[in-house]
Each structure stands twice: as structure tokens, then as C-alpha cells.
Amino acid sequence: MLPHRSDFPSDFLFGAATSAYQIEGHAQGGAGRTHWDDFAATPGNVAGAENGSIACDHLNRMDEDLDLLKDAGFDVYRFSTSWARVLPEGRGTPNAQGLDFYDRLVDGLLERGIKPAATLYHWELPSPLSDLGGWRNRDIASWFADYTEVIMSRIGDRVWSAAPINEPWCVAWLSHFEGAHAPGLRDIRATARAMHHVLLAHGRATQVMRGLGMTNLGAVCNMELAAPAQETETARHAAQVQDAIYNRFFISGLTKGCYPDEVLDGLGAHLPDGWQDDFDTITQPIDWIGLNYYTRKLYDAAPAGAPWPATVEVEGPLPKTAMNWEIYPEGLSHFLTMIQRDYTGDLPIYVTENGMAGLSELTGDPLSDPDRIAYLAAHLEQVQNAVSQGVPVKGYFTWSLLDNYEWALGYAPRFGLIHVDWTSLNRYPKASFSAIKEALNS
Ligand code: GCO
């Protein structure tokens, strides 16, 4: 059972989240090639070399999907616009079909009484910009500002909220240090530059949107509790370094105009010259902060002699989702409290993503997914805890409306409230969809 809407403050918003490349069907509608298409075409990067060419075919099934959002009773829908759909070459001539699509999406939401919450970048960088160095190249901040101007000149007058970049940690660290996401680099200099430029691009895009007269602008960070694998000084230090990289670097840059020392120890020498001078741009005032939270990880010290960050991940003991992620709801209230206390004070906080992947879930009518319902209930309870402690949490978005393209893991992990049959592309609401509907409707 999920808590009911009436168990939350009366202005608390419930939403569902998706992203462009994961659902739209990128090969259609005149979109340009992205670095995810290139990454997926490189052997060994993505399960089954799957990509987002068709995905959920949301591009052609948008009305059906918006009807499902309305049927569930959601107040707000968090979607992303694809840079390469709007500007197939990353710069230059816009794709009229792409702009029309986002225009219809926003109007379709408003017609159904659902607030449109836009994200400008959820990871599909146009390949021509990747050729120029992508996030390593400082010019990306200007390219991104120009893209922001193009898309928001079209839909910015009607979106309820907007955030420039989804999950800076994934854009920069996961993709340039760990090599697990496009562009698949493992390079410390590229990482340092990407980590800084992603924030500079955030600041530039925010200035552009303010210039267009837009309001309710935010930033979305993902956080994962970093816990010591054992009670030793070295394990505690390893967890602290990972906590700084993952959970503090970006929010600290955005809200305080500085980076944690534990990160500068390793990346300081690789940051671009004059990085300190960019904080005026990076710390543009924002109206809310978004937290994406799924799990925790355990860390220990790497064997002696290992280079910075000198940490190893250790498998944890808790029950896991199909992503092999530990289920640790307490981490959610930990971060909500930490964000308010250490960074944003009275600023509204939204849980912009939370949810779990299962694998097949093909039995029952509706399709039975009790684990997801339990996961959502446990995390919503942590949101309630935070609210009752005075943390200004103003909304919660489930990841995700639909089963979709789970990046390097392809189509196997299923995060949706709605099952998507990958052959017919038909949609089948799961029991979690019904549970949300019951919780949201009076
Ligand atoms: C995320 C992403 C999603 C993922 C989800 C599950 O923001 O990490 O927004 O694209 O699919 O998090 O891994």
C-alpha cells in the first residue's frame, strides 16, 4: 500500500519522469546522431548493442502516454528535450519536426491539466559536438546556451519548470572517468574538465532562460549514499572521498561556488585554467533543487599504491533490485536533510527520480510488481519523515512512467509503472500503476 496524497502537505506534487532518448525512438522524426548511438555501436559497451532508435516509440504514441499519465492522476510530468532532435548537428539549423513535437507535448500536458517539467539535457549529445570534444571542450557552455535559447523560445512560455542538466555526476564522472556511459572515456583530465564544464553550461543555460523571462528554474543532482564497507579509518576515508565526488562536488559548485577539498586533491591539477573565475556564472540563483535517489554503495580503500581516488566498491548485504542496487530507503531522508542543512536552506526540494527496476513481471492482471510497490512505499515514507522534520520537500517523481532504454544495460531492466512489450510496443499498466492511481485519486 502506498501512502495517500492526503498524507502529504496539500501543495505536495506527484509526478512521473522519463527522458527523451530512453523513450522517444531517436531514429525517427529527423533527429541527428548522438554519442549514445556511437557508444552503443561500439562492441562491448551496451548489452546486446541496443540503442534508442525505436525505444518506446513515444514519438508516435505520445497521446496514449499522456492519457496514461492523466489516468494515474499525476500532477506533473518530468520529460527531457533532445538536443539532437532540436538541432540535428548540435548547432545551426533547427529540425522543425522536433520543435513541433515538443510543442505538442507541452500543449498535450496542459490540456490534460498536467504541469510540464522540462529538462534540457538527459545525456544524448549530438555526435558532431562530441567530435569537437563534447563536455571536455569549454565551448560546450556556449553551444548549450544556444540550444537552450532555441528550444525555450518555443516552449519556455508554457513549461511549469525547467532544469538544464540531468545528473551532472553521470554526464561527467560515469561517462569520462568510469567509461560506463557515452562517450566511454576513462581519462582523468577529461573528467575534471567535464565536471566543471557541465556546471558552467548549467549556469549559461539558466541565464538564457532568465533572459527569456522564465521562472521556476532548478538543477537536478543524483546522490548515492557512500558508506564505509567496514569500521576502519581507511574505509571511512574511502567513503568520504566518494561522497565528495558523487554527492557534494556538484551541489557545492552550484550553491556555494566552491569544490570539496577531497575532490581537488585528485582533480585540481586537471581542471581548466581559471576555473575559479566561473563561479559567478555557475551560481546563478535557482528556484529549486532536484534529487535523484536510488541506492547506496559501500567503499573500502584500494590496495596500497593505487592512484586517486584509491577506493574500491564492495558488494553490500541488503536486498537488491534488478540493477543489483541495494534497497536503502533511509538514504533518501539522509540526503533530503543534508541538502537543506548544508546547501539550500529554505529552497524547495523535489525528489525528481526514485524507483526500481525489475526484470520480467509478466504475470497477473494487472501485471504483478509487489517489489516496486514496496520500494515506492518505503521511499515515500522517508519523504514523509523529512517533511515532518521541516525539510521543504515539495514533490516526488517516480522513475519511470514506462519501461525504457536503460542505457548500457539495454532493455532488460524494467523501471516502468507501465510494462512495454518490446515487440508490439503495446503498453500494459502494472499493479504499481494501479497503486499510484489509488494513492493519488480521492
Ligand atoms: C538517471 C536517469 C535515468 C535512469 C535511471 C535508472 O537519471 O539516472 O535519469 O536515465 O534510467 O536513473 O538508472
Coordinates of C-alpha atoms in Angstrom, one line a residue, residues 72-292:
A72 CA -2.8 7.8 -12.9
G73 CA -3.6 11.2 -11.5
F74 CA -0.2 12.7 -11.8
D75 CA 0.1 16.5 -11.2
V76 CA 3.4 16.9 -13.1
Y77 CA 5.4 15.2 -15.8
R78 CA 9.2 15.4 -16.0
F79 CA 10.4 14.9 -19.5
S80 CA 13.5 15.9 -21.4
T81 CA 14.1 17.6 -24.8
S82 CA 16.7 16.0 -27.0
W83 CA 19.4 18.4 -28.2
A84 CA 19.9 16.3 -31.3
R85 CA 16.2 16.3 -32.1
V86 CA 16.0 20.1 -31.8
L87 CA 19.4 20.7 -33.5
P88 CA 20.5 17.6 -35.5
E89 CA 24.0 19.0 -35.9
G90 CA 24.1 20.3 -32.4
R91 CA 24.3 23.9 -33.8
G92 CA 22.8 25.6 -36.8
T93 CA 19.5 24.8 -38.4
P94 CA 16.7 23.5 -36.1
N95 CA 14.7 20.5 -37.0
A96 CA 11.1 21.8 -37.4
Q97 CA 9.6 18.4 -36.7
G98 CA 11.5 18.2 -33.4
L99 CA 10.3 21.6 -32.3
D100 CA 6.7 20.8 -33.3
F101 CA 6.9 17.6 -31.3
Y102 CA 7.9 19.3 -28.0
D103 CA 5.3 22.0 -28.7
R104 CA 2.6 19.3 -28.9
L105 CA 3.9 17.5 -25.9
V106 CA 3.7 20.7 -23.7
D107 CA 0.2 21.5 -25.0
G108 CA -0.9 17.9 -24.6
L109 CA 0.1 18.0 -21.0
L110 CA -1.6 21.4 -20.3
E111 CA -4.8 20.2 -22.0
R112 CA -4.8 17.3 -19.5
G113 CA -4.1 19.5 -16.5
I114 CA -0.6 18.2 -16.0
K115 CA 2.3 20.6 -15.3
P116 CA 5.2 20.2 -17.8
A117 CA 8.6 19.9 -16.1
A118 CA 11.4 20.2 -18.8
T119 CA 15.0 19.0 -18.6
L120 CA 17.3 20.3 -21.4
Y121 CA 19.9 17.6 -21.4
H122 CA 19.4 13.9 -20.4
W123 CA 22.6 12.6 -22.0
E124 CA 22.2 12.4 -25.8
L125 CA 24.9 14.8 -27.0
P126 CA 24.8 15.4 -30.8
S127 CA 27.7 13.5 -32.4
P128 CA 29.1 16.5 -34.2
L129 CA 29.7 18.2 -30.8
S130 CA 31.2 15.0 -29.4
D131 CA 33.7 15.2 -32.4
L132 CA 34.7 18.6 -31.1
G133 CA 35.5 17.2 -27.6
G134 CA 32.0 17.3 -26.2
W135 CA 32.0 18.1 -22.5
R136 CA 35.8 18.4 -22.5
N137 CA 35.5 21.5 -24.6
R138 CA 34.7 24.7 -22.8
D139 CA 32.8 25.9 -25.8
I140 CA 30.1 23.4 -24.9
A141 CA 28.7 26.0 -22.5
S142 CA 28.0 28.4 -25.4
W143 CA 26.7 25.6 -27.6
F144 CA 24.3 24.6 -24.8
A145 CA 23.2 28.1 -24.2
D146 CA 22.4 28.5 -27.9
Y147 CA 20.4 25.2 -27.8
T148 CA 18.6 26.4 -24.7
E149 CA 17.6 29.6 -26.5
V150 CA 16.2 27.7 -29.5
I151 CA 14.1 25.2 -27.6
M152 CA 12.9 27.5 -24.8
S153 CA 12.0 30.2 -27.3
R154 CA 9.5 27.7 -28.5
I155 CA 8.2 26.1 -25.3
G156 CA 9.5 28.2 -22.4
D157 CA 6.4 30.3 -22.2
R158 CA 4.3 27.2 -21.2
V159 CA 6.6 24.9 -19.1
W160 CA 6.0 24.8 -15.4
S161 CA 9.6 24.3 -14.5
A162 CA 12.9 23.7 -16.3
A163 CA 16.3 22.3 -15.3
P164 CA 19.3 22.4 -17.6
I165 CA 21.1 19.1 -17.0
N166 CA 20.1 15.8 -15.5
E167 CA 22.6 14.3 -13.1
P168 CA 26.0 16.1 -13.7
W169 CA 27.8 13.1 -12.0
C170 CA 26.6 10.8 -14.7
V171 CA 27.4 13.2 -17.5
A172 CA 30.9 13.8 -16.2
W173 CA 32.2 11.1 -13.9
L174 CA 30.3 8.0 -15.0
S175 CA 31.0 8.8 -18.7
H176 CA 34.6 10.2 -18.6
F177 CA 36.2 8.5 -15.6
E178 CA 34.4 5.2 -15.4
G179 CA 33.7 4.9 -19.1
A180 CA 30.4 3.3 -18.4
H181 CA 28.2 5.7 -20.4
A182 CA 28.8 7.6 -23.6
P183 CA 31.4 8.8 -24.6
G184 CA 33.0 5.9 -22.7
L185 CA 36.2 7.7 -21.7
R186 CA 38.5 6.7 -18.8
D187 CA 40.6 9.8 -18.6
I188 CA 41.2 12.0 -15.5
R189 CA 41.8 15.2 -17.4
A190 CA 38.6 14.8 -19.5
T191 CA 36.7 14.0 -16.3
A192 CA 37.9 17.2 -14.5
R193 CA 37.0 19.3 -17.5
A194 CA 33.6 17.7 -18.0
M195 CA 32.8 18.1 -14.3
H196 CA 33.5 21.8 -14.4
H197 CA 32.0 22.5 -17.9
V198 CA 28.8 20.8 -17.1
L199 CA 28.2 23.3 -14.3
L200 CA 29.3 26.2 -16.5
A201 CA 26.7 25.0 -19.1
H202 CA 24.1 24.9 -16.3
G203 CA 24.9 28.5 -15.4
R204 CA 24.8 29.7 -19.0
A205 CA 21.5 28.0 -19.8
T206 CA 20.0 29.4 -16.6
Q207 CA 21.0 32.9 -17.7
V208 CA 19.4 32.3 -21.1
M209 CA 16.1 31.1 -19.5
R210 CA 16.0 34.1 -17.1
G211 CA 16.6 36.3 -20.1
L212 CA 13.5 34.8 -21.8
G213 CA 11.5 35.6 -18.6
M214 CA 11.2 32.0 -17.4
T215 CA 10.6 31.2 -13.8
N216 CA 10.9 28.1 -11.6
L217 CA 14.3 27.1 -12.8
G218 CA 16.2 24.4 -11.0
A219 CA 19.1 21.9 -11.0
V220 CA 18.9 18.1 -10.7
C221 CA 21.7 16.1 -9.0
N222 CA 21.8 12.4 -8.3
M223 CA 23.2 11.2 -5.0
E224 CA 24.1 7.7 -3.7
L225 CA 24.9 7.2 -0.1
A226 CA 28.6 6.3 0.2
A227 CA 29.1 4.2 3.3
P228 CA 32.3 2.6 4.6
A229 CA 32.4 -1.2 3.9
Q230 CA 33.9 -1.7 7.4
E231 CA 34.6 0.3 10.5
T232 CA 38.1 1.2 9.8
E233 CA 39.7 4.6 9.3
T234 CA 40.8 3.8 5.7
A235 CA 37.3 2.6 4.7
R236 CA 35.8 5.7 6.2
H237 CA 38.2 7.8 4.3
A238 CA 37.4 6.0 1.0
A239 CA 33.6 6.5 1.6
Q240 CA 34.3 10.2 2.3
V241 CA 36.2 10.7 -0.9
Q242 CA 33.4 9.0 -3.0
D243 CA 30.8 11.1 -1.1
A244 CA 32.7 14.2 -2.1
I245 CA 32.9 13.2 -5.8
Y246 CA 29.3 11.9 -6.1
N247 CA 27.3 13.8 -3.6
R248 CA 29.0 17.1 -2.8
F249 CA 31.0 18.3 -5.8
F250 CA 28.1 19.5 -8.0
I251 CA 25.8 20.8 -5.4
S252 CA 28.6 22.6 -3.7
G253 CA 29.7 24.2 -7.0
L254 CA 26.1 25.2 -7.8
T255 CA 25.2 26.7 -4.4
K256 CA 28.4 27.7 -2.8
G257 CA 30.8 28.4 -5.6
C258 CA 33.5 26.0 -4.4
Y259 CA 34.5 22.4 -4.8
P260 CA 35.3 19.9 -1.9
D261 CA 39.0 19.5 -1.0
E262 CA 38.8 15.7 -1.3
V263 CA 38.0 16.1 -5.0
L264 CA 40.5 18.9 -5.6
D265 CA 43.2 16.6 -4.2
G266 CA 42.7 14.4 -7.3
L267 CA 41.3 16.7 -9.9
G268 CA 42.7 20.1 -9.0
A269 CA 45.7 19.7 -11.4
H270 CA 43.4 18.7 -14.2
L271 CA 40.8 21.5 -14.1
P272 CA 40.9 24.1 -16.8
D273 CA 42.9 27.3 -16.1
G274 CA 40.9 30.0 -14.4
W275 CA 38.1 27.6 -13.2
Q276 CA 37.7 29.7 -10.1
D277 CA 36.5 32.6 -12.2
D278 CA 33.5 30.7 -13.5
F279 CA 31.6 30.5 -10.2
D280 CA 29.7 33.8 -10.8
T281 CA 28.1 32.1 -13.8
I282 CA 27.7 28.7 -12.1
T283 CA 26.0 30.0 -9.0
Q284 CA 23.1 31.7 -10.8
P285 CA 20.2 31.8 -8.4
I286 CA 17.9 28.8 -8.8
D287 CA 14.4 28.3 -7.6
W288 CA 14.5 24.6 -6.5
I289 CA 16.9 21.7 -6.3
G290 CA 16.1 18.2 -7.5
L291 CA 17.4 15.0 -6.0
N292 CA 17.5 11.7 -7.9

